[in-house]
Amino acid sequence: RVHAHKVILKARSRYFAALLVGGFAESRQLGGGGETEVRIPDVSSESFTRVLEYLYTDGVSNVHEGIAAELLQAASRYCLDGLLACCEILIKDLVRVANVADVYGVAMECNADQLVAYCKYYARKHHDHLATQVSEDSAPSILELARESGLAKLQRKCEHVLKNHPLHGGLRTAVLTPLKKDPGARRAEAARER
């Protein structure tokens, strides 16, 4: 159980303002002292403590690799643009070839545009090393990053891995079908468009 001041939460976050004023299911009044209990699902106490630290101080400390992505997601969920920007800066230093595709996916989910741009830059800079990371498990996430970064050779490698892996048959159909068009059909389609 973590205690915080309602006035701080409401003033610093649109999410908490709506939650505390709107009477959502996640919040309930306690006794007659004006206290409200809010259930915060899907965020560890360590990450939520960092959220509160940011709300009270406009800064955040002790963010390590184990909670960085979760804190970025919390910043996005709670409409804390400043914390989101802080997390983007912190996470940039944690990006490696082994995790760039996963970081990219989380950054896209959180609308962390600066981190998305950095992941694309990092992928283009380290595309040869990133190609060595393509496996049946990593191919879907690397494929998305390769597409968005304009890395055609890496994209083809991921598509090849997925095409030959039975567990990704549905993805193979969705991703590769447009690539199988007959060149004559493409020319006819282009002529119709003119």
mmCIF file with all atom_site columns, C-alpha atoms in Angstrom:
data_model
loop_
_atom_site.group_PDB
_atom_site.id
_atom_site.type_symbol
_atom_site.label_atom_id
_atom_site.label_alt_id
_atom_site.label_comp_id
_atom_site.label_asym_id
_atom_site.label_entity_id
_atom_site.label_seq_id
_atom_site.pdbx_PDB_ins_code
_atom_site.Cartn_x
_atom_site.Cartn_y
_atom_site.Cartn_z
_atom_site.occupancy
_atom_site.B_iso_or_equiv
_atom_site.pdbx_formal_charge
_atom_site.auth_seq_id
_atom_site.auth_comp_id
_atom_site.auth_asym_id
_atom_site.auth_atom_id
_atom_site.pdbx_PDB_model_num
ATOM 1   C CA . ARG A 1 1   ? 0.000   0.000   0.000   1.00 0.00 ? 1   ARG A CA 1
ATOM 2   C CA . VAL A 1 2   ? 1.398   3.379   -1.053  1.00 0.00 ? 2   VAL A CA 1
ATOM 3   C CA . HIS A 1 3   ? 0.068   6.696   0.216   1.00 0.00 ? 3   HIS A CA 1
ATOM 4   C CA . ALA A 1 4   ? -0.060  9.853   -1.922  1.00 0.00 ? 4   ALA A CA 1
ATOM 5   C CA . HIS A 1 5   ? -1.850  13.186  -1.891  1.00 0.00 ? 5   HIS A CA 1
ATOM 6   C CA . LYS A 1 6   ? -4.929  13.357  -4.125  1.00 0.00 ? 6   LYS A CA 1
ATOM 7   C CA . VAL A 1 7   ? -4.270  17.001  -4.949  1.00 0.00 ? 7   VAL A CA 1
ATOM 8   C CA . ILE A 1 8   ? -0.803  16.143  -6.325  1.00 0.00 ? 8   ILE A CA 1
ATOM 9   C CA . LEU A 1 9   ? -2.086  13.190  -8.333  1.00 0.00 ? 9   LEU A CA 1
ATOM 10  C CA . LYS A 1 10  ? -4.979  15.185  -9.816  1.00 0.00 ? 10  LYS A CA 1
ATOM 11  C CA . ALA A 1 11  ? -2.839  18.226  -10.601 1.00 0.00 ? 11  ALA A CA 1
ATOM 12  C CA . ARG A 1 12  ? -0.015  16.300  -12.271 1.00 0.00 ? 12  ARG A CA 1
ATOM 13  C CA . SER A 1 13  ? -1.846  13.592  -14.243 1.00 0.00 ? 13  SER A CA 1
ATOM 14  C CA . ARG A 1 14  ? -4.960  13.698  -16.417 1.00 0.00 ? 14  ARG A CA 1
ATOM 15  C CA . TYR A 1 15  ? -5.327  9.971   -15.802 1.00 0.00 ? 15  TYR A CA 1
ATOM 16  C CA . PHE A 1 16  ? -5.402  10.274  -12.011 1.00 0.00 ? 16  PHE A CA 1
ATOM 17  C CA . ALA A 1 17  ? -7.602  13.374  -12.162 1.00 0.00 ? 17  ALA A CA 1
ATOM 18  C CA . ALA A 1 18  ? -10.226 11.412  -14.096 1.00 0.00 ? 18  ALA A CA 1
ATOM 19  C CA . LEU A 1 19  ? -9.795  8.357   -11.888 1.00 0.00 ? 19  LEU A CA 1
ATOM 20  C CA . LEU A 1 20  ? -10.184 10.252  -8.607  1.00 0.00 ? 20  LEU A CA 1
ATOM 21  C CA . VAL A 1 21  ? -12.981 12.579  -9.697  1.00 0.00 ? 21  VAL A CA 1
ATOM 22  C CA . GLY A 1 22  ? -14.929 10.233  -11.964 1.00 0.00 ? 22  GLY A CA 1
ATOM 23  C CA . GLY A 1 23  ? -15.601 7.427   -9.493  1.00 0.00 ? 23  GLY A CA 1
ATOM 24  C CA . PHE A 1 24  ? -14.132 4.695   -11.676 1.00 0.00 ? 24  PHE A CA 1
ATOM 25  C CA . ALA A 1 25  ? -14.212 1.070   -10.538 1.00 0.00 ? 25  ALA A CA 1
ATOM 26  C CA . GLU A 1 26  ? -10.476 1.203   -9.747  1.00 0.00 ? 26  GLU A CA 1
ATOM 27  C CA . SER A 1 27  ? -11.097 3.746   -6.962  1.00 0.00 ? 27  SER A CA 1
ATOM 28  C CA . ARG A 1 28  ? -13.276 3.648   -3.871  1.00 0.00 ? 28  ARG A CA 1
ATOM 29  C CA . GLN A 1 29  ? -13.843 5.903   -0.878  1.00 0.00 ? 29  GLN A CA 1
ATOM 30  C CA . LEU A 1 30  ? -12.459 4.749   2.471   1.00 0.00 ? 30  LEU A CA 1
ATOM 31  C CA . GLY A 1 31  ? -14.298 5.699   5.636   1.00 0.00 ? 31  GLY A CA 1
ATOM 32  C CA . GLY A 1 32  ? -15.235 9.304   6.309   1.00 0.00 ? 32  GLY A CA 1
ATOM 33  C CA . GLY A 1 33  ? -11.765 10.882  6.202   1.00 0.00 ? 33  GLY A CA 1
ATOM 34  C CA . GLY A 1 34  ? -11.868 11.756  2.528   1.00 0.00 ? 34  GLY A CA 1
ATOM 35  C CA . GLU A 1 35  ? -9.363  9.037   1.662   1.00 0.00 ? 35  GLU A CA 1
ATOM 36  C CA . THR A 1 36  ? -9.675  7.184   -1.610  1.00 0.00 ? 36  THR A CA 1
ATOM 37  C CA . GLU A 1 37  ? -8.118  3.824   -2.355  1.00 0.00 ? 37  GLU A CA 1
ATOM 38  C CA . VAL A 1 38  ? -7.007  3.281   -5.935  1.00 0.00 ? 38  VAL A CA 1
ATOM 39  C CA . ARG A 1 39  ? -6.027  -0.122  -7.291  1.00 0.00 ? 39  ARG A CA 1
ATOM 40  C CA . ILE A 1 40  ? -3.146  0.089   -9.746  1.00 0.00 ? 40  ILE A CA 1
ATOM 41  C CA . PRO A 1 41  ? -3.017  -3.108  -11.811 1.00 0.00 ? 41  PRO A CA 1
ATOM 42  C CA . ASP A 1 42  ? -0.189  -4.156  -14.102 1.00 0.00 ? 42  ASP A CA 1
ATOM 43  C CA . VAL A 1 43  ? 2.515   -1.977  -12.497 1.00 0.00 ? 43  VAL A CA 1
ATOM 44  C CA . SER A 1 44  ? 5.029   -3.218  -9.954  1.00 0.00 ? 44  SER A CA 1
ATOM 45  C CA . SER A 1 45  ? 5.330   -1.324  -6.703  1.00 0.00 ? 45  SER A CA 1
ATOM 46  C CA . GLU A 1 46  ? 8.909   -0.409  -7.648  1.00 0.00 ? 46  GLU A CA 1
ATOM 47  C CA . SER A 1 47  ? 7.806   1.201   -10.913 1.00 0.00 ? 47  SER A CA 1
ATOM 48  C CA . PHE A 1 48  ? 4.820   2.914   -9.321  1.00 0.00 ? 48  PHE A CA 1
ATOM 49  C CA . THR A 1 49  ? 7.093   4.352   -6.632  1.00 0.00 ? 49  THR A CA 1
ATOM 50  C CA . ARG A 1 50  ? 9.137   5.924   -9.468  1.00 0.00 ? 50  ARG A CA 1
ATOM 51  C CA . VAL A 1 51  ? 5.888   7.327   -10.960 1.00 0.00 ? 51  VAL A CA 1
ATOM 52  C CA . LEU A 1 52  ? 5.091   8.953   -7.619  1.00 0.00 ? 52  LEU A CA 1
ATOM 53  C CA . GLU A 1 53  ? 8.638   10.252  -7.330  1.00 0.00 ? 53  GLU A CA 1
ATOM 54  C CA . TYR A 1 54  ? 8.184   11.931  -10.707 1.00 0.00 ? 54  TYR A CA 1
ATOM 55  C CA . LEU A 1 55  ? 4.788   13.383  -9.736  1.00 0.00 ? 55  LEU A CA 1
ATOM 56  C CA . TYR A 1 56  ? 6.255   14.922  -6.572  1.00 0.00 ? 56  TYR A CA 1
ATOM 57  C CA . THR A 1 57  ? 9.709   16.016  -7.815  1.00 0.00 ? 57  THR A CA 1
ATOM 58  C CA . ASP A 1 58  ? 9.608   16.270  -11.614 1.00 0.00 ? 58  ASP A CA 1
ATOM 59  C CA . GLY A 1 59  ? 12.490  13.818  -11.701 1.00 0.00 ? 59  GLY A CA 1
ATOM 60  C CA . VAL A 1 60  ? 13.146  10.124  -11.381 1.00 0.00 ? 60  VAL A CA 1
ATOM 61  C CA . SER A 1 61  ? 16.087  8.182   -9.950  1.00 0.00 ? 61  SER A CA 1
ATOM 62  C CA . ASN A 1 62  ? 17.296  4.609   -9.663  1.00 0.00 ? 62  ASN A CA 1
ATOM 63  C CA . VAL A 1 63  ? 15.769  3.469   -12.934 1.00 0.00 ? 63  VAL A CA 1
ATOM 64  C CA . HIS A 1 64  ? 17.484  0.249   -13.909 1.00 0.00 ? 64  HIS A CA 1
ATOM 65  C CA . GLU A 1 65  ? 17.088  -2.076  -16.854 1.00 0.00 ? 65  GLU A CA 1
ATOM 66  C CA . GLY A 1 66  ? 14.654  -4.278  -14.936 1.00 0.00 ? 66  GLY A CA 1
ATOM 67  C CA . ILE A 1 67  ? 11.979  -1.562  -14.639 1.00 0.00 ? 67  ILE A CA 1
ATOM 68  C CA . ALA A 1 68  ? 12.792  0.849   -17.484 1.00 0.00 ? 68  ALA A CA 1
ATOM 69  C CA . ALA A 1 69  ? 10.288  -0.544  -20.014 1.00 0.00 ? 69  ALA A CA 1
ATOM 70  C CA . GLU A 1 70  ? 7.575   -0.916  -17.383 1.00 0.00 ? 70  GLU A CA 1
ATOM 71  C CA . LEU A 1 71  ? 8.128   2.682   -16.264 1.00 0.00 ? 71  LEU A CA 1
ATOM 72  C CA . LEU A 1 72  ? 7.870   3.870   -19.885 1.00 0.00 ? 72  LEU A CA 1
ATOM 73  C CA . GLN A 1 73  ? 4.563   2.002   -20.211 1.00 0.00 ? 73  GLN A CA 1
ATOM 74  C CA . ALA A 1 74  ? 3.306   3.509   -16.942 1.00 0.00 ? 74  ALA A CA 1
ATOM 75  C CA . ALA A 1 75  ? 4.265   7.005   -18.107 1.00 0.00 ? 75  ALA A CA 1
ATOM 76  C CA . SER A 1 76  ? 2.267   6.452   -21.283 1.00 0.00 ? 76  SER A CA 1
ATOM 77  C CA . ARG A 1 77  ? -0.717  4.929   -19.454 1.00 0.00 ? 77  ARG A CA 1
ATOM 78  C CA . TYR A 1 78  ? -0.860  7.740   -16.863 1.00 0.00 ? 78  TYR A CA 1
ATOM 79  C CA . CYS A 1 79  ? -0.423  10.541  -19.435 1.00 0.00 ? 79  CYS A CA 1
ATOM 80  C CA . LEU A 1 80  ? 2.889   11.728  -17.980 1.00 0.00 ? 80  LEU A CA 1
ATOM 81  C CA . ASP A 1 81  ? 4.651   13.185  -21.004 1.00 0.00 ? 81  ASP A CA 1
ATOM 82  C CA . GLY A 1 82  ? 7.604   14.479  -18.990 1.00 0.00 ? 82  GLY A CA 1
ATOM 83  C CA . LEU A 1 83  ? 8.234   11.082  -17.420 1.00 0.00 ? 83  LEU A CA 1
ATOM 84  C CA . LEU A 1 84  ? 7.868   9.475   -20.840 1.00 0.00 ? 84  LEU A CA 1
ATOM 85  C CA . ALA A 1 85  ? 10.593  11.794  -22.167 1.00 0.00 ? 85  ALA A CA 1
ATOM 86  C CA . CYS A 1 86  ? 12.837  10.978  -19.177 1.00 0.00 ? 86  CYS A CA 1
ATOM 87  C CA . CYS A 1 87  ? 12.345  7.254   -19.800 1.00 0.00 ? 87  CYS A CA 1
ATOM 88  C CA . GLU A 1 88  ? 13.170  7.643   -23.490 1.00 0.00 ? 88  GLU A CA 1
ATOM 89  C CA . ILE A 1 89  ? 16.499  9.236   -22.573 1.00 0.00 ? 89  ILE A CA 1
ATOM 90  C CA . LEU A 1 90  ? 17.293  6.565   -19.974 1.00 0.00 ? 90  LEU A CA 1
ATOM 91  C CA . ILE A 1 91  ? 16.324  3.659   -22.226 1.00 0.00 ? 91  ILE A CA 1
ATOM 92  C CA . LYS A 1 92  ? 18.423  4.913   -25.158 1.00 0.00 ? 92  LYS A CA 1
ATOM 93  C CA . ASP A 1 93  ? 21.497  3.990   -23.111 1.00 0.00 ? 93  ASP A CA 1
ATOM 94  C CA . LEU A 1 94  ? 20.144  0.463   -22.616 1.00 0.00 ? 94  LEU A CA 1
ATOM 95  C CA . VAL A 1 95  ? 19.552  -0.322  -26.314 1.00 0.00 ? 95  VAL A CA 1
ATOM 96  C CA . ARG A 1 96  ? 21.673  -3.161  -27.643 1.00 0.00 ? 96  ARG A CA 1
ATOM 97  C CA . VAL A 1 97  ? 21.552  -5.359  -30.731 1.00 0.00 ? 97  VAL A CA 1
ATOM 98  C CA . ALA A 1 98  ? 19.951  -8.119  -28.665 1.00 0.00 ? 98  ALA A CA 1
ATOM 99  C CA . ASN A 1 99  ? 17.050  -5.927  -27.462 1.00 0.00 ? 99  ASN A CA 1
ATOM 100 C CA . VAL A 1 100 ? 16.557  -3.172  -30.054 1.00 0.00 ? 100 VAL A CA 1
ATOM 101 C CA . ALA A 1 101 ? 13.532  -4.851  -31.680 1.00 0.00 ? 101 ALA A CA 1
ATOM 102 C CA . ASP A 1 102 ? 11.813  -5.365  -28.319 1.00 0.00 ? 102 ASP A CA 1
ATOM 103 C CA . VAL A 1 103 ? 12.573  -1.794  -27.229 1.00 0.00 ? 103 VAL A CA 1
ATOM 104 C CA . TYR A 1 104 ? 11.194  -0.596  -30.566 1.00 0.00 ? 104 TYR A CA 1
ATOM 105 C CA . GLY A 1 105 ? 7.963   -2.529  -29.984 1.00 0.00 ? 105 GLY A CA 1
ATOM 106 C CA . VAL A 1 106 ? 7.463   -1.040  -26.515 1.00 0.00 ? 106 VAL A CA 1
ATOM 107 C CA . ALA A 1 107 ? 8.326   2.448   -27.784 1.00 0.00 ? 107 ALA A CA 1
ATOM 108 C CA . MET A 1 108 ? 5.728   2.114   -30.567 1.00 0.00 ? 108 MET A CA 1
ATOM 109 C CA . GLU A 1 109 ? 3.111   0.911   -28.082 1.00 0.00 ? 109 GLU A CA 1
ATOM 110 C CA . CYS A 1 110 ? 3.824   3.921   -25.825 1.00 0.00 ? 110 CYS A CA 1
ATOM 111 C CA . ASN A 1 111 ? 4.040   6.538   -28.603 1.00 0.00 ? 111 ASN A CA 1
ATOM 112 C CA . ALA A 1 112 ? 7.594   7.271   -27.497 1.00 0.00 ? 112 ALA A CA 1
ATOM 113 C CA . ASP A 1 113 ? 8.563   8.933   -30.780 1.00 0.00 ? 113 ASP A CA 1
ATOM 114 C CA . GLN A 1 114 ? 12.128  9.875   -29.834 1.00 0.00 ? 114 GLN A CA 1
ATOM 115 C CA . LEU A 1 115 ? 12.873  6.313   -28.731 1.00 0.00 ? 115 LEU A CA 1
ATOM 116 C CA . VAL A 1 116 ? 11.250  4.913   -31.888 1.00 0.00 ? 116 VAL A CA 1
ATOM 117 C CA . ALA A 1 117 ? 13.493  7.156   -34.005 1.00 0.00 ? 117 ALA A CA 1
ATOM 118 C CA . TYR A 1 118 ? 16.561  6.111   -32.015 1.00 0.00 ? 118 TYR A CA 1
ATOM 119 C CA . CYS A 1 119 ? 15.753  2.393   -32.441 1.00 0.00 ? 119 CYS A CA 1
ATOM 120 C CA . LYS A 1 120 ? 15.455  2.879   -36.214 1.00 0.00 ? 120 LYS A CA 1
ATOM 121 C CA . TYR A 1 121 ? 18.781  4.731   -36.272 1.00 0.00 ? 121 TYR A CA 1
ATOM 122 C CA . TYR A 1 122 ? 20.399  2.023   -34.130 1.00 0.00 ? 122 TYR A CA 1
ATOM 123 C CA . ALA A 1 123 ? 19.025  -0.753  -36.370 1.00 0.00 ? 123 ALA A CA 1
ATOM 124 C CA . ARG A 1 124 ? 20.366  0.951   -39.513 1.00 0.00 ? 124 ARG A CA 1
ATOM 125 C CA . LYS A 1 125 ? 23.757  1.484   -37.875 1.00 0.00 ? 125 LYS A CA 1
ATOM 126 C CA . HIS A 1 126 ? 24.010  -2.126  -36.618 1.00 0.00 ? 126 HIS A CA 1
ATOM 127 C CA . HIS A 1 127 ? 22.017  -3.976  -39.299 1.00 0.00 ? 127 HIS A CA 1
ATOM 128 C CA . ASP A 1 128 ? 24.768  -6.541  -39.935 1.00 0.00 ? 128 ASP A CA 1
ATOM 129 C CA . HIS A 1 129 ? 24.897  -7.529  -36.260 1.00 0.00 ? 129 HIS A CA 1
ATOM 130 C CA . LEU A 1 130 ? 21.109  -7.418  -36.025 1.00 0.00 ? 130 LEU A CA 1
ATOM 131 C CA . ALA A 1 131 ? 20.901  -9.932  -38.897 1.00 0.00 ? 131 ALA A CA 1
ATOM 132 C CA . THR A 1 132 ? 22.789  -12.440 -36.728 1.00 0.00 ? 132 THR A CA 1
ATOM 133 C CA . GLN A 1 133 ? 20.011  -12.184 -34.115 1.00 0.00 ? 133 GLN A CA 1
ATOM 134 C CA . VAL A 1 134 ? 17.233  -13.346 -36.464 1.00 0.00 ? 134 VAL A CA 1
ATOM 135 C CA . SER A 1 135 ? 15.703  -16.579 -35.213 1.00 0.00 ? 135 SER A CA 1
ATOM 136 C CA . GLU A 1 136 ? 12.274  -18.176 -35.212 1.00 0.00 ? 136 GLU A CA 1
ATOM 137 C CA . ASP A 1 137 ? 11.482  -16.339 -31.962 1.00 0.00 ? 137 ASP A CA 1
ATOM 138 C CA . SER A 1 138 ? 12.935  -12.926 -32.807 1.00 0.00 ? 138 SER A CA 1
ATOM 139 C CA . ALA A 1 139 ? 11.956  -12.707 -36.481 1.00 0.00 ? 139 ALA A CA 1
ATOM 140 C CA . PRO A 1 140 ? 8.480   -11.146 -35.981 1.00 0.00 ? 140 PRO A CA 1
ATOM 141 C CA . SER A 1 141 ? 9.765   -8.224  -33.895 1.00 0.00 ? 141 SER A CA 1
ATOM 142 C CA . ILE A 1 142 ? 12.897  -7.701  -35.990 1.00 0.00 ? 142 ILE A CA 1
ATOM 143 C CA . LEU A 1 143 ? 10.761  -7.826  -39.152 1.00 0.00 ? 143 LEU A CA 1
ATOM 144 C CA . GLU A 1 144 ? 8.642   -4.878  -38.006 1.00 0.00 ? 144 GLU A CA 1
ATOM 145 C CA . LEU A 1 145 ? 11.734  -2.852  -37.120 1.00 0.00 ? 145 LEU A CA 1
ATOM 146 C CA . ALA A 1 146 ? 13.411  -3.750  -40.433 1.00 0.00 ? 146 ALA A CA 1
ATOM 147 C CA . ARG A 1 147 ? 10.337  -2.660  -42.407 1.00 0.00 ? 147 ARG A CA 1
ATOM 148 C CA . GLU A 1 148 ? 10.055  0.672   -40.631 1.00 0.00 ? 148 GLU A CA 1
ATOM 149 C CA . SER A 1 149 ? 13.807  1.304   -40.864 1.00 0.00 ? 149 SER A CA 1
ATOM 150 C CA . GLY A 1 150 ? 14.029  0.598   -44.590 1.00 0.00 ? 150 GLY A CA 1
ATOM 151 C CA . LEU A 1 151 ? 16.300  -2.427  -44.159 1.00 0.00 ? 151 LEU A CA 1
ATOM 152 C CA . ALA A 1 152 ? 15.162  -4.557  -47.098 1.00 0.00 ? 152 ALA A CA 1
ATOM 153 C CA . LYS A 1 153 ? 17.846  -7.243  -46.771 1.00 0.00 ? 153 LYS A CA 1
ATOM 154 C CA . LEU A 1 154 ? 17.080  -7.765  -43.078 1.00 0.00 ? 154 LEU A CA 1
ATOM 155 C CA . GLN A 1 155 ? 13.359  -7.765  -43.845 1.00 0.00 ? 155 GLN A CA 1
ATOM 156 C CA . ARG A 1 156 ? 13.831  -10.510 -46.451 1.00 0.00 ? 156 ARG A CA 1
ATOM 157 C CA . LYS A 1 157 ? 15.853  -12.587 -43.977 1.00 0.00 ? 157 LYS A CA 1
ATOM 158 C CA . CYS A 1 158 ? 13.091  -12.333 -41.361 1.00 0.00 ? 158 CYS A CA 1
ATOM 159 C CA . GLU A 1 159 ? 10.431  -13.184 -43.927 1.00 0.00 ? 159 GLU A CA 1
ATOM 160 C CA . HIS A 1 160 ? 12.449  -16.216 -45.027 1.00 0.00 ? 160 HIS A CA 1
ATOM 161 C CA . VAL A 1 161 ? 12.736  -17.466 -41.440 1.00 0.00 ? 161 VAL A CA 1
ATOM 162 C CA . LEU A 1 162 ? 9.010   -16.966 -40.876 1.00 0.00 ? 162 LEU A CA 1
ATOM 163 C CA . LYS A 1 163 ? 8.085   -18.585 -44.183 1.00 0.00 ? 163 LYS A CA 1
ATOM 164 C CA . ASN A 1 164 ? 9.957   -21.740 -43.213 1.00 0.00 ? 164 ASN A CA 1
ATOM 165 C CA . HIS A 1 165 ? 8.646   -21.954 -39.664 1.00 0.00 ? 165 HIS A CA 1
ATOM 166 C CA . PRO A 1 166 ? 5.368   -23.848 -39.168 1.00 0.00 ? 166 PRO A CA 1
ATOM 167 C CA . LEU A 1 167 ? 4.278   -21.875 -36.077 1.00 0.00 ? 167 LEU A CA 1
ATOM 168 C CA . HIS A 1 168 ? 4.198   -18.653 -38.056 1.00 0.00 ? 168 HIS A CA 1
ATOM 169 C CA . GLY A 1 169 ? 2.107   -19.948 -40.947 1.00 0.00 ? 169 GLY A CA 1
ATOM 170 C CA . GLY A 1 170 ? -0.598  -17.301 -40.429 1.00 0.00 ? 170 GLY A CA 1
ATOM 171 C CA . LEU A 1 171 ? 2.004   -14.570 -40.369 1.00 0.00 ? 171 LEU A CA 1
ATOM 172 C CA . ARG A 1 172 ? 3.582   -16.017 -43.485 1.00 0.00 ? 172 ARG A CA 1
ATOM 173 C CA . THR A 1 173 ? 0.301   -15.724 -45.347 1.00 0.00 ? 173 THR A CA 1
ATOM 174 C CA . ALA A 1 174 ? -0.382  -12.199 -44.134 1.00 0.00 ? 174 ALA A CA 1
ATOM 175 C CA . VAL A 1 175 ? 3.138   -10.901 -44.647 1.00 0.00 ? 175 VAL A CA 1
ATOM 176 C CA . LEU A 1 176 ? 4.371   -12.717 -47.723 1.00 0.00 ? 176 LEU A CA 1
ATOM 177 C CA . THR A 1 177 ? 1.312   -13.032 -49.944 1.00 0.00 ? 177 THR A CA 1
ATOM 178 C CA . PRO A 1 178 ? 1.684   -9.527  -51.428 1.00 0.00 ? 178 PRO A CA 1
ATOM 179 C CA . LEU A 1 179 ? 5.300   -10.344 -52.294 1.00 0.00 ? 179 LEU A CA 1
ATOM 180 C CA . LYS A 1 180 ? 4.311   -13.374 -54.391 1.00 0.00 ? 180 LYS A CA 1
ATOM 181 C CA . LYS A 1 181 ? 2.418   -11.416 -57.049 1.00 0.00 ? 181 LYS A CA 1
ATOM 182 C CA . ASP A 1 182 ? 3.283   -12.320 -60.556 1.00 0.00 ? 182 ASP A CA 1
ATOM 183 C CA . PRO A 1 183 ? 5.468   -9.577  -62.171 1.00 0.00 ? 183 PRO A CA 1
ATOM 184 C CA . GLY A 1 184 ? 3.087   -9.537  -65.151 1.00 0.00 ? 184 GLY A CA 1
ATOM 185 C CA . ALA A 1 185 ? 0.140   -8.929  -62.811 1.00 0.00 ? 185 ALA A CA 1
ATOM 186 C CA . ARG A 1 186 ? 2.038   -6.031  -61.233 1.00 0.00 ? 186 ARG A CA 1
ATOM 187 C CA . ARG A 1 187 ? 2.663   -4.466  -64.646 1.00 0.00 ? 187 ARG A CA 1
ATOM 188 C CA . ALA A 1 188 ? -1.020  -4.853  -65.573 1.00 0.00 ? 188 ALA A CA 1
ATOM 189 C CA . GLU A 1 189 ? -2.050  -3.341  -62.240 1.00 0.00 ? 189 GLU A CA 1
ATOM 190 C CA . ALA A 1 190 ? 0.331   -0.401  -62.790 1.00 0.00 ? 190 ALA A CA 1
ATOM 191 C CA . ALA A 1 191 ? -1.046  0.146   -66.287 1.00 0.00 ? 191 ALA A CA 1
ATOM 192 C CA . ARG A 1 192 ? -4.622  0.231   -64.930 1.00 0.00 ? 192 ARG A CA 1
ATOM 193 C CA . GLU A 1 193 ? -3.577  2.867   -62.366 1.00 0.00 ? 193 GLU A CA 1
ATOM 194 C CA . ARG A 1 194 ? -2.308  5.183   -65.115 1.00 0.00 ? 194 ARG A CA 1
#
